[in-house]
mmCIF file of C-alpha atoms and ligand atoms in Angstrom:
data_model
loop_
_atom_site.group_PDB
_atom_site.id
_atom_site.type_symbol
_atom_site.label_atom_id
_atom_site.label_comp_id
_atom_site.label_asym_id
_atom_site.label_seq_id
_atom_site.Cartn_x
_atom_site.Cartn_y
_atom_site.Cartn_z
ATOM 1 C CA UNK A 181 -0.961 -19.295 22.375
ATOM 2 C CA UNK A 182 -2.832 -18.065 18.844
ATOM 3 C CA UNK A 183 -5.591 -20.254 19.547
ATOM 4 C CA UNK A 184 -7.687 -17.188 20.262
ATOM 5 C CA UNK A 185 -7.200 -15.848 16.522
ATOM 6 C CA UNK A 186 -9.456 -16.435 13.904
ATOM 7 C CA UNK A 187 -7.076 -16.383 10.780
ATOM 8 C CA UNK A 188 -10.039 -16.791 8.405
ATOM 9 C CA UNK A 189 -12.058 -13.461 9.665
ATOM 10 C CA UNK A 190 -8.793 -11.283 10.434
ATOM 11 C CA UNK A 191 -10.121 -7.298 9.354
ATOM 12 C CA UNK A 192 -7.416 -4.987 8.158
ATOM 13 C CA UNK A 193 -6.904 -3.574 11.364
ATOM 14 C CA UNK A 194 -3.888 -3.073 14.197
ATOM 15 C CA UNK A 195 -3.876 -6.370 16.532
ATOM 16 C CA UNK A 196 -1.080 -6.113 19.208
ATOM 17 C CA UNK A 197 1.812 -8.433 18.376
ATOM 18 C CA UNK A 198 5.112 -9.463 20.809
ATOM 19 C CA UNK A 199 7.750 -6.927 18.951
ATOM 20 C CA UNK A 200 8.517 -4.041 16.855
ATOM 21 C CA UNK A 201 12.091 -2.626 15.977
ATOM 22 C CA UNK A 202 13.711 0.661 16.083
ATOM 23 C CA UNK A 203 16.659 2.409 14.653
ATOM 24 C CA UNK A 204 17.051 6.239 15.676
ATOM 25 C CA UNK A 205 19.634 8.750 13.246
ATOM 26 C CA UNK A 206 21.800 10.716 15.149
ATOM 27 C CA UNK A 207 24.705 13.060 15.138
ATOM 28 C CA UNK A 208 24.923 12.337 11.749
ATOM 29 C CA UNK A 209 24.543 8.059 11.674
ATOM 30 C CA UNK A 210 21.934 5.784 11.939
ATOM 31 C CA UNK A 211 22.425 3.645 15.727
ATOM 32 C CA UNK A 212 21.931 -0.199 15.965
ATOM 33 C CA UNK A 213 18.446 -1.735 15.325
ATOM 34 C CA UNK A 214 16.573 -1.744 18.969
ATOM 35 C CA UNK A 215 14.003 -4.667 19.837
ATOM 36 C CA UNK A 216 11.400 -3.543 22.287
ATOM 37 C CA UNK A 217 7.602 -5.248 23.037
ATOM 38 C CA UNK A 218 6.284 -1.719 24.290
ATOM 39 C CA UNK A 219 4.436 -0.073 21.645
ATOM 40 C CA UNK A 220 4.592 3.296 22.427
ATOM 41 C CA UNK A 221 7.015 5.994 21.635
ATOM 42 C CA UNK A 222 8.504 8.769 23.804
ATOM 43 C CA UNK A 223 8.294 12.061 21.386
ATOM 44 C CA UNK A 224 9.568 15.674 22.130
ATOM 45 C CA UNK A 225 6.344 17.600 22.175
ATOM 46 C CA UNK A 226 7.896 20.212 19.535
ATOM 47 C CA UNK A 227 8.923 17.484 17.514
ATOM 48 C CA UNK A 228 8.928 18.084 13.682
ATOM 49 C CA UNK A 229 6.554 14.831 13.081
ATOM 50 C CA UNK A 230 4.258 16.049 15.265
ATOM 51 C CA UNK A 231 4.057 20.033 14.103
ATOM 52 C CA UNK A 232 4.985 19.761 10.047
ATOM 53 C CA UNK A 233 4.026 16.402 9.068
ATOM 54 C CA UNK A 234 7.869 14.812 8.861
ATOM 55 C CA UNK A 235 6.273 11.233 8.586
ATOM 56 C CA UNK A 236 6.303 8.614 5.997
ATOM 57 C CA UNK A 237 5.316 4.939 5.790
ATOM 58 C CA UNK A 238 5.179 1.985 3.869
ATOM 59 C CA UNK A 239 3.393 -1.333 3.533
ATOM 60 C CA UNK A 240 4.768 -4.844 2.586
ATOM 61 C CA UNK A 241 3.348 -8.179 3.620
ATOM 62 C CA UNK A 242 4.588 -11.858 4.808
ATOM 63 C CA UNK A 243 3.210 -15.135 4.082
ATOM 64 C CA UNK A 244 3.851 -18.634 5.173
ATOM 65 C CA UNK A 245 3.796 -20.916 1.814
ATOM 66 C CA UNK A 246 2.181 -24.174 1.379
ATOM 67 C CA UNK A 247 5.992 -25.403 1.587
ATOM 68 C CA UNK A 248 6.010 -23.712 5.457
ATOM 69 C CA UNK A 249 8.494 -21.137 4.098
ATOM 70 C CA UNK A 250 7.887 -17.594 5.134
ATOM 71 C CA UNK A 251 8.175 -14.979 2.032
ATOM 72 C CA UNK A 252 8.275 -11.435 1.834
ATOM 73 C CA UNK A 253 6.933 -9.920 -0.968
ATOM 74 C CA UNK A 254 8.859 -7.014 -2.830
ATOM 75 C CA UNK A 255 10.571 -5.650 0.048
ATOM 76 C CA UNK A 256 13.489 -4.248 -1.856
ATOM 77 C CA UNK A 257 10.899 -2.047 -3.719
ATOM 78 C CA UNK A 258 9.562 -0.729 -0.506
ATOM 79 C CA UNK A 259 13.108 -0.070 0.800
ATOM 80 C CA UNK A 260 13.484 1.972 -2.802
ATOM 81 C CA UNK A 261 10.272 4.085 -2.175
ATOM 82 C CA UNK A 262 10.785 4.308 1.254
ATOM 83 C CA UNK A 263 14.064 6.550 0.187
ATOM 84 C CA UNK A 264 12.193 8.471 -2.067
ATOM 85 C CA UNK A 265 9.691 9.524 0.072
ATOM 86 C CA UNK A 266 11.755 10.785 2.614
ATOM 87 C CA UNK A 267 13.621 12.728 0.037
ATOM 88 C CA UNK A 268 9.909 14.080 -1.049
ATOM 89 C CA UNK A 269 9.889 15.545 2.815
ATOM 90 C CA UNK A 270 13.390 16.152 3.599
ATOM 91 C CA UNK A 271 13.527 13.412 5.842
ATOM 92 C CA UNK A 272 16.773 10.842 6.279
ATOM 93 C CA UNK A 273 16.793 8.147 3.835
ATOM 94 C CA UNK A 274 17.457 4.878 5.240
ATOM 95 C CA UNK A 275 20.195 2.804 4.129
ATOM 96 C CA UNK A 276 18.188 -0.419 2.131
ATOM 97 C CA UNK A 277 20.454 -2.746 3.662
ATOM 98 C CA UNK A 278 19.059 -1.537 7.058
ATOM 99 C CA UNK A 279 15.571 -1.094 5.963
ATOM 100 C CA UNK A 280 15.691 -4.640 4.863
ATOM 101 C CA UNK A 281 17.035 -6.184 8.099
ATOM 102 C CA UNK A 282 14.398 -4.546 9.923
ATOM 103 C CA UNK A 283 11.836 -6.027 8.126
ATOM 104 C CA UNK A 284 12.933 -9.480 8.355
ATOM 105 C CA UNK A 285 14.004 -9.300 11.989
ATOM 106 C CA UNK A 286 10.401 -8.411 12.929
ATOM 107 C CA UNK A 287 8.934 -11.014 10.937
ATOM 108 C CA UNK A 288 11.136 -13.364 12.564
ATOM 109 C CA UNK A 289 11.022 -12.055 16.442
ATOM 110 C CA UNK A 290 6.689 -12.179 15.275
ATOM 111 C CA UNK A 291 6.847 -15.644 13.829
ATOM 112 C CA UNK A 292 3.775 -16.642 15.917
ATOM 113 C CA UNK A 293 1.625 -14.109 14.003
ATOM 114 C CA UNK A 294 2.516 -15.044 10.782
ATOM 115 C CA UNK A 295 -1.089 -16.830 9.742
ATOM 116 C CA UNK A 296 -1.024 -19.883 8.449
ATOM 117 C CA UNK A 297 -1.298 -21.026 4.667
ATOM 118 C CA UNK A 298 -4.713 -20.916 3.165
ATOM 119 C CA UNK A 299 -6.214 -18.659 5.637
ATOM 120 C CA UNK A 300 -6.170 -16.221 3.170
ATOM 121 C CA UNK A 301 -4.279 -13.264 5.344
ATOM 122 C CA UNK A 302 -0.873 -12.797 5.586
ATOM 123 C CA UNK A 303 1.495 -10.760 8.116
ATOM 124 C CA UNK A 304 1.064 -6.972 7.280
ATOM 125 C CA UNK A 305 4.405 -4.884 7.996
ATOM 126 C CA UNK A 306 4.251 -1.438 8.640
ATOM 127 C CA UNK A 307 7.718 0.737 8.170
ATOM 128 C CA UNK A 308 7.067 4.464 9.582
ATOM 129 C CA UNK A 309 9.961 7.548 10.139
ATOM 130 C CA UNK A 310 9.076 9.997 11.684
ATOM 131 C CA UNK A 311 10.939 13.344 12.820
ATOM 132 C CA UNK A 312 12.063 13.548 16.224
ATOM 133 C CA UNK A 313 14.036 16.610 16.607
ATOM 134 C CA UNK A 314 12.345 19.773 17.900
ATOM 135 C CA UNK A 315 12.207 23.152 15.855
ATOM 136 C CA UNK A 316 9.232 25.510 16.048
ATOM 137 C CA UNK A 317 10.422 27.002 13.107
ATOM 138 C CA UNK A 318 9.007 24.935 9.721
ATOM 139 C CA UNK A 319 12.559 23.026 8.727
ATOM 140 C CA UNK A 320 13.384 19.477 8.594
ATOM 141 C CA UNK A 321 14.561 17.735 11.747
ATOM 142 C CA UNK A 322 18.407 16.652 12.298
ATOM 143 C CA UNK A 323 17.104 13.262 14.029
ATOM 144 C CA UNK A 324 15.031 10.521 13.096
ATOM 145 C CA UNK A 325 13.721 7.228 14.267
ATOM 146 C CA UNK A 326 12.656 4.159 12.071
ATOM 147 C CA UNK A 327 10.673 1.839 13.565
ATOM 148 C CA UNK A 328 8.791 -1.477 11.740
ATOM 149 C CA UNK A 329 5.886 -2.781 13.357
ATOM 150 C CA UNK A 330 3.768 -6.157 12.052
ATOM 151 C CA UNK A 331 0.372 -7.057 12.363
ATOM 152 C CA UNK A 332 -1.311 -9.540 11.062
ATOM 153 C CA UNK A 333 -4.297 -8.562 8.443
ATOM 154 C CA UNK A 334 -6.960 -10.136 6.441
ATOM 155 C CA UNK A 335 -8.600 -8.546 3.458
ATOM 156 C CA UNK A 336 -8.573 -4.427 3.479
ATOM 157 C CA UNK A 337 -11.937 -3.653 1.533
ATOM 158 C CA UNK A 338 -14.946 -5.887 3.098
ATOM 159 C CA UNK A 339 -15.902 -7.571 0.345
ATOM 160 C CA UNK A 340 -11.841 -8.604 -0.243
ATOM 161 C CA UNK A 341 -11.683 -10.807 -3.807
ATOM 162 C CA UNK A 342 -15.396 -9.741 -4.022
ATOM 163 C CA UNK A 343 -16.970 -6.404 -6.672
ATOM 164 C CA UNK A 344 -17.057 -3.154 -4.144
ATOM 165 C CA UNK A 345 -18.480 -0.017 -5.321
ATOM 166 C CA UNK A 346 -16.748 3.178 -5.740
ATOM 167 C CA UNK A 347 -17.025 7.036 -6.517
ATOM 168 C CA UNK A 348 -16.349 10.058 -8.260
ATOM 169 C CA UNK A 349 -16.318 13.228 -6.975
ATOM 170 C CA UNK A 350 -14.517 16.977 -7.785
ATOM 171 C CA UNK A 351 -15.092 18.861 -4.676
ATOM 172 C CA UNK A 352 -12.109 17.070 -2.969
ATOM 173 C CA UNK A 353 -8.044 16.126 -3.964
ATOM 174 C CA UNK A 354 -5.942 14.401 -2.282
ATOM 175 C CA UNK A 355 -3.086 16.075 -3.436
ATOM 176 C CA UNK A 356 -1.764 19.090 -5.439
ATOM 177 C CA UNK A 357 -0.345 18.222 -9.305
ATOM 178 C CA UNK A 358 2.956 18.672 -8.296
ATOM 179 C CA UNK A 359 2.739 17.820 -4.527
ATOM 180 C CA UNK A 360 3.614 14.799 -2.797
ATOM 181 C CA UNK A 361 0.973 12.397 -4.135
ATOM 182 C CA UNK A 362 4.225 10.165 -4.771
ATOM 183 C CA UNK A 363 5.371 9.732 -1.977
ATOM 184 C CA UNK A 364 3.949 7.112 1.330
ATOM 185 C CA UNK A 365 3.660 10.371 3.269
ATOM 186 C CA UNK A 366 0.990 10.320 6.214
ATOM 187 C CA UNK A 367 -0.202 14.241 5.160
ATOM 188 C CA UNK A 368 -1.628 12.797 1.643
ATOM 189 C CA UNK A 369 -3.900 10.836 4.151
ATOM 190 C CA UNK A 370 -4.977 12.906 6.193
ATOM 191 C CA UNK A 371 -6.238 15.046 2.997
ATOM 192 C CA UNK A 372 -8.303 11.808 2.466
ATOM 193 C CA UNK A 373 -10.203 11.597 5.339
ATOM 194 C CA UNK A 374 -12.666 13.931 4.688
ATOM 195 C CA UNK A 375 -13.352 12.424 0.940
ATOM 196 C CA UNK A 376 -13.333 9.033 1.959
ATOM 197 C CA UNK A 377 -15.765 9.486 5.118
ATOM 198 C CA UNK A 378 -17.983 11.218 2.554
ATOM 199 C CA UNK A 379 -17.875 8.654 0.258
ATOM 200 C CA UNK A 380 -18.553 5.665 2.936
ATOM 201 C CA UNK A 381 -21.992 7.794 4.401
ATOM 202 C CA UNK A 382 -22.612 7.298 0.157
ATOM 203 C CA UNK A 383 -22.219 3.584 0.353
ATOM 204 C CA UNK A 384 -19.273 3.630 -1.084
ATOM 205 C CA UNK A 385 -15.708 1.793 -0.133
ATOM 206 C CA UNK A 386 -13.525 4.536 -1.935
ATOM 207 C CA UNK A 387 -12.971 7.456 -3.841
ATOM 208 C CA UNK A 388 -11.499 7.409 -7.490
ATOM 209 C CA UNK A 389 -9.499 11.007 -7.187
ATOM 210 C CA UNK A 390 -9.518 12.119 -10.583
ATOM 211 C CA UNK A 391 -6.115 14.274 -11.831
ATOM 212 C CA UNK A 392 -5.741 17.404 -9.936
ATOM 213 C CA UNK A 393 -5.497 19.581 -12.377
ATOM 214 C CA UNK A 394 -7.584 19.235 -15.133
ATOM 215 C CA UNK A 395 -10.093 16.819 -13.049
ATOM 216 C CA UNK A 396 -10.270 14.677 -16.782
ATOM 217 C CA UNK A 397 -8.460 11.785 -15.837
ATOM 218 C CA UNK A 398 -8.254 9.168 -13.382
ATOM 219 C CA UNK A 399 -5.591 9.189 -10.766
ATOM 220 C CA UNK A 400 -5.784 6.650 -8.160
ATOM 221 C CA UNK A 401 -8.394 4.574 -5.768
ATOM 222 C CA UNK A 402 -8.131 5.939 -2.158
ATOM 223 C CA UNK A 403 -5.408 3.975 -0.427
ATOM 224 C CA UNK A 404 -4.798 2.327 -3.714
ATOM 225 C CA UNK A 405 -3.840 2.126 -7.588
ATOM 226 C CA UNK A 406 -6.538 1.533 -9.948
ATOM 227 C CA UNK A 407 -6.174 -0.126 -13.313
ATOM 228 C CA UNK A 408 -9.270 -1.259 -15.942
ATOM 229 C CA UNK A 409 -9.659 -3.340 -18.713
ATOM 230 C CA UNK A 410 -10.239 -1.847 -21.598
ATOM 231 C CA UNK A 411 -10.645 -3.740 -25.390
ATOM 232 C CA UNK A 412 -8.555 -6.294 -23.535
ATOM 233 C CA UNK A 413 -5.684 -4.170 -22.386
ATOM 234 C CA UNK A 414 -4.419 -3.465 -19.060
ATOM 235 C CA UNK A 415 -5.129 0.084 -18.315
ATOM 236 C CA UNK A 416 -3.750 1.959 -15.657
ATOM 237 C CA UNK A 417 -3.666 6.079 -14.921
ATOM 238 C CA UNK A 418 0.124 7.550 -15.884
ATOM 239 C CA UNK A 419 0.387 10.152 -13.407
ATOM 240 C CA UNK A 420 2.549 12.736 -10.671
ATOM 241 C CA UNK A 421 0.064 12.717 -8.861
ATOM 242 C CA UNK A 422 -0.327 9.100 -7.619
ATOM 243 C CA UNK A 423 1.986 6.632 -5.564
ATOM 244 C CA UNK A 424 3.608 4.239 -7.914
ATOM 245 C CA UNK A 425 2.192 1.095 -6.546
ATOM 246 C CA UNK A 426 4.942 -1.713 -6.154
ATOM 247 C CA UNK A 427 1.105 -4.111 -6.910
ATOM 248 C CA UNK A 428 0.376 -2.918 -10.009
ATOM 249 C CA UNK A 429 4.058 -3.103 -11.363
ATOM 250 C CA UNK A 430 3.701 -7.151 -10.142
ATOM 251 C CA UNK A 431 0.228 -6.863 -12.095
ATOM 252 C CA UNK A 432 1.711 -4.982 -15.385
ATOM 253 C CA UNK A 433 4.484 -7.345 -15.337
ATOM 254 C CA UNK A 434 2.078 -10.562 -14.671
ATOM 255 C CA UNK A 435 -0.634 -9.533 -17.516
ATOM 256 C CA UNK A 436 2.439 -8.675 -19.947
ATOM 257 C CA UNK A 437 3.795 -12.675 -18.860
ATOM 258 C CA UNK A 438 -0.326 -13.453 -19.990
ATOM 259 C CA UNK A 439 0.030 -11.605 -23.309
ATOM 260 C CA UNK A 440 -2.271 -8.803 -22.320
ATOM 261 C CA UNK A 441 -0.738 -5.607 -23.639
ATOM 262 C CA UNK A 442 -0.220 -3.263 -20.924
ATOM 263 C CA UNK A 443 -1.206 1.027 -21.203
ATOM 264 C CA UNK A 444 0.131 3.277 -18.679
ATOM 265 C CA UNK A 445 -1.358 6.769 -19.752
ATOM 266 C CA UNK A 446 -3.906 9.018 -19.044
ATOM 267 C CA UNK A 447 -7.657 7.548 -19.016
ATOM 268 C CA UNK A 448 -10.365 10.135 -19.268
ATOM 269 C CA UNK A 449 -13.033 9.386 -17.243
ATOM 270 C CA UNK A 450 -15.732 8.552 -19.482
ATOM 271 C CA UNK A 451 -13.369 5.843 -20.987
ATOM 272 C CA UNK A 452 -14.975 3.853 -17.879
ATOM 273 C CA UNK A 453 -17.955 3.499 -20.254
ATOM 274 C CA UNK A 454 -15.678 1.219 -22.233
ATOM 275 C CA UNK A 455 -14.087 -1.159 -19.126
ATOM 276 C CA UNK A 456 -15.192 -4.451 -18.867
ATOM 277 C CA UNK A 457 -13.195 -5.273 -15.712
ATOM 278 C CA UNK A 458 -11.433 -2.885 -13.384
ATOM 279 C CA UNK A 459 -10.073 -3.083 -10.061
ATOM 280 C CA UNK A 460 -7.903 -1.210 -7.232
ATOM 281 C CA UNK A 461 -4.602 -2.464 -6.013
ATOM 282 C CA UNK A 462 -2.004 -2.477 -3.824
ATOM 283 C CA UNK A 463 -0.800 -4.402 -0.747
ATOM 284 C CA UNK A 464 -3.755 -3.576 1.536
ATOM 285 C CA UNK A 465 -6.164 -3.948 -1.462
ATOM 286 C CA UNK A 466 -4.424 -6.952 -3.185
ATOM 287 C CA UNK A 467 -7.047 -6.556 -6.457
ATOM 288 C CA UNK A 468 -10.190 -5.477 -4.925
ATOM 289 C CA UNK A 469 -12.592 -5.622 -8.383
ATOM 290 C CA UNK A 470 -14.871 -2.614 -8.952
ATOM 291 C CA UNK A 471 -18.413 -3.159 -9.632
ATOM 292 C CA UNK A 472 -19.860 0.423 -10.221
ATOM 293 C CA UNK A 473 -17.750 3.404 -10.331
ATOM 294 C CA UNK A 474 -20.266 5.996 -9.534
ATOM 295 C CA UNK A 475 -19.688 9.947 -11.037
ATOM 296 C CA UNK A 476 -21.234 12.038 -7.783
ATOM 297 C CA UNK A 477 -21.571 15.355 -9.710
ATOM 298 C CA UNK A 478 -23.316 13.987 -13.087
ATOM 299 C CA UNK A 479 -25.117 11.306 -11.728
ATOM 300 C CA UNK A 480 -23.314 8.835 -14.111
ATOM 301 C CA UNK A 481 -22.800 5.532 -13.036
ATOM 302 C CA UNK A 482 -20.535 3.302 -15.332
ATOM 303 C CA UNK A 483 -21.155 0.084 -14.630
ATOM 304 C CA UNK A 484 -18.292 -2.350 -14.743
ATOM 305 C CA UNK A 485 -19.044 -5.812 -13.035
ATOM 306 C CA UNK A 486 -22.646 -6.428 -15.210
ATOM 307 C CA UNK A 487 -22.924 -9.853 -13.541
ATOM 308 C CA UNK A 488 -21.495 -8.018 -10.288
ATOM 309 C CA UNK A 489 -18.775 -10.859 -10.257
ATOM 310 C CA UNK A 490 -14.922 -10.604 -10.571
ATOM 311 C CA UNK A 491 -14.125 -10.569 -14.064
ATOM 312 C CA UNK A 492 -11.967 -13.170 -15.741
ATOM 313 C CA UNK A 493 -8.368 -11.267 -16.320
ATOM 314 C CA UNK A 494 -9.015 -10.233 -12.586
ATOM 315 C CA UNK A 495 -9.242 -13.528 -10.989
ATOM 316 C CA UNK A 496 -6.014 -14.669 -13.438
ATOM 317 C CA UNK A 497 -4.158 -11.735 -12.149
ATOM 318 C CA UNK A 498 -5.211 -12.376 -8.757
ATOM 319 C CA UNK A 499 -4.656 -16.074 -8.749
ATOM 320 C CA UNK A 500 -1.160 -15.452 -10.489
ATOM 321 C CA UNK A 501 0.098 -12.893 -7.876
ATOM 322 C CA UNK A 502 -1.160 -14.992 -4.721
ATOM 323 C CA UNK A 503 0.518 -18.225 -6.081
ATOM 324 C CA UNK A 504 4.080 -16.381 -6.479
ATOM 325 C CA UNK A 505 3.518 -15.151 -2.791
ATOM 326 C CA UNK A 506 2.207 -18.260 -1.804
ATOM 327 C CA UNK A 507 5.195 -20.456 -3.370
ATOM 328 C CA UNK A 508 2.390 -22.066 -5.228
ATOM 329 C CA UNK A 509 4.233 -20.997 -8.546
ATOM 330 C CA UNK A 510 7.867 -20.202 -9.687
ATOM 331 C CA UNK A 511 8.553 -16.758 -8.076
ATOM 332 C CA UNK A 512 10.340 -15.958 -12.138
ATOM 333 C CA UNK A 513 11.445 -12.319 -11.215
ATOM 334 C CA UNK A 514 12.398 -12.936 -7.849
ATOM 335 C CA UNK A 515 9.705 -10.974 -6.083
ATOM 336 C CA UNK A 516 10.314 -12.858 -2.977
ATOM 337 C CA UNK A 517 12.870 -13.141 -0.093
ATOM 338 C CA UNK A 518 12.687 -16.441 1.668
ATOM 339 C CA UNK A 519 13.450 -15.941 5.712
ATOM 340 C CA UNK A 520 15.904 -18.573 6.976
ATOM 341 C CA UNK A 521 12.943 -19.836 9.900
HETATM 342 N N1 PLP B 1704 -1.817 4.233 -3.668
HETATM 343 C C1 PLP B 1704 -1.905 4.609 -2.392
HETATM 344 C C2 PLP B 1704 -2.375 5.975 -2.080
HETATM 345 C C3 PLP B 1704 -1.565 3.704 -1.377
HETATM 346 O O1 PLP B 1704 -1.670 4.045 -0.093
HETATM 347 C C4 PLP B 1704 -1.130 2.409 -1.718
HETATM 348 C C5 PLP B 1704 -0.725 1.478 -0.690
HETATM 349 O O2 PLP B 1704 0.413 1.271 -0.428
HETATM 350 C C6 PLP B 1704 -1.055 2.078 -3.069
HETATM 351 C C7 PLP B 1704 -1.412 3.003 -4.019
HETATM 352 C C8 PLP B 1704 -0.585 0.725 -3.493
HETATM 353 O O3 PLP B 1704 0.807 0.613 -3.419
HETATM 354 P P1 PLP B 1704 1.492 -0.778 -3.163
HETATM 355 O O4 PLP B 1704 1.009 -1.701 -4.214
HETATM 356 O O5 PLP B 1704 2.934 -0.510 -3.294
HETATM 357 O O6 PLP B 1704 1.099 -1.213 -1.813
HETATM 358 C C1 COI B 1705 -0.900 -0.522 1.739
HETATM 359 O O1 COI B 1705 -1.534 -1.041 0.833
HETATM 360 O O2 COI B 1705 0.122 -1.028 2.210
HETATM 361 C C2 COI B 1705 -1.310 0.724 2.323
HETATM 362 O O3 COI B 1705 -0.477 1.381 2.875
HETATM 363 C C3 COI B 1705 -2.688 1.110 2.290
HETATM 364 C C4 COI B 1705 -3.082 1.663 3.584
HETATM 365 C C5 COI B 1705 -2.953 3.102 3.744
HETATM 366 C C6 COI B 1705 -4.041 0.949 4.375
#
């Protein structure tokens, strides 16, 4: 059945799998959770998604344990941010309870995809709402449809637990200072796109988007958080302007359990002169550890991985967070949900 997938050399990309789920708002309720195999969606042409950007997502992954169990990692914070981001766009916040059974139902009904233990990828899951009703004139639709799709996924940046290099630059933000950089809205992506593809024909995996206002401080790492270490500390950008990253909260919390002292606060961009590890994060990213962060309109390039290899507090972070979601170590602030399969 599988036999055709290679687990070990998954990319971070959409492979088809047997089911999604959907759940459609109405009249004033949310309906009953639909399983379908087709992946496609039938869409009003006028619809709100498609004209004024009424579309939000999130990302959460699965993994089968060393102990066969099948854990989902944090899902109760995505079913948090996934309300607050459709507050951000005036969208209908789904209930968590519901958000939550959609998510494990698709796991389940996907079981087959779920890659096994020690392949290093796990079972991405993809929540998206979009806006179904139709209005040419810019308001927020009266119907809505929630649908959670799975895929499974290896490492997101090439080099995965390896040092990747990444830029600087002040011609581009991704969002405003008091936009919607907060919230898992497909718009603050598409303001990427141009950055990012800029950044790759540099040789570079991502962009470091600095503040958008003053352009001083660090914000966030493309489709990711970004934290450094600095005179030992975990340091990580306090900001409006980036998502809060359900990752680095797990790595905060994990570095604190280490007795690293944790910052969250601004860090200027030259501080970078001063990091002796640093790294981007998030569920896609995992820890992806910087080598060079590279300052496009000064021609500075801070130098971060000297030996080019993961530093130490990185690999303990990393090793820490993939052993809780492994069930190779006590899950101690109940991250995980264990599925009854
Ligand atoms: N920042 C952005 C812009 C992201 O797209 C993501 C990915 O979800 C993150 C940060 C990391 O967030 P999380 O750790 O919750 O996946
Ligand atoms: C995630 O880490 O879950 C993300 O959503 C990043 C992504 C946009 C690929």
């Amino acid at each position: 059945m599988n036999e055709q997938i290679d687990w070990k050399h998954l990319p971070f990309g959409y492979y088809p799998t047997d089911y999604n789920v959907r759940c459609t708002f109405k009249d004033g309720k949310w309906g009953e959770i639909e399983v379908t195999s087709s992946d496609k969606i039938e869409l009003h042409m006028a619809a709100t998604c498609l004209h004024y950007g009424q579309e939000l997502f999130e990302g959460l992954k699965a993994f089968r344990g060393s102990d066969g169990k099948v854990r989902i990692f944090r899902m109760k914070d995505n079913a948090e941010r996934v309300r607050s981001s459709a507050r951000g766009i005036l969208m209908e916040p789904i209930p968590e309870d519901l958000f939550c059974r959609m998510c494990e139902m698709v796991v389940k009904l996907n079981e087959r995809f779920i890659p096994p233990y020690g392949s290093g990828a796990s079972l991405y899951i993809r929540p998206l709402e979009i806006g179904l009703s139709p209005s040419i004139g810019v308001k927020a639709a009266k119907e809505y449809m929630f649908i959670v799709m799975v895929t499974p996924v290896g490492p997101y940046f090439k080099t995965g637990f390896g040092c990747t290099d990444i830029c600087i630059m002040r011609d581009y933000d991704r969002v405003a200072p008091r936009g919607t950089g907060r919230f898992k809205i497909g718009g603050n992506y598409a303001a990427s796109l141009v950055a990012s593809e800029h950044a790759h024909e540099m040789g570079f995996s991502a962009v470091l988007f600095l503040d958008p206002k003053e352009k001083k401080y660090l914000d966030e790492c493309g489709p990711a958080n970004f934290f450094a270490i600095i005179d030992g500390k975990y340091v990580t950008p306090k900001s409006d302007s980036i998502l809060p990253s359900i990752t680095n909260r797990a790595l905060m919390t994990l570095a604190r359990d280490m007795g690293i002292e944790v910052e969250e606060r601004h860090i200027a961009v030259e501080e970078l002169e001063r990091a002796s590890e640093a790294g981007a994060c998030g569920t896609a990213a995992v820890i992806s550890p910087v080598g060079k962060v590279k300052d496009i309109d000064t021609g500075k390039e801070y130098v971060i991985a000297r030996d080019g290899k993961p530093g130490p507090i990185c690999t303990k972070l990393y090793n820490a967070l993939s052993d809780i979601r492994l069930g190779d170590a006590p899950d101690n602030h109940d991250w995980n949900t264990i599925l009854d399969i």
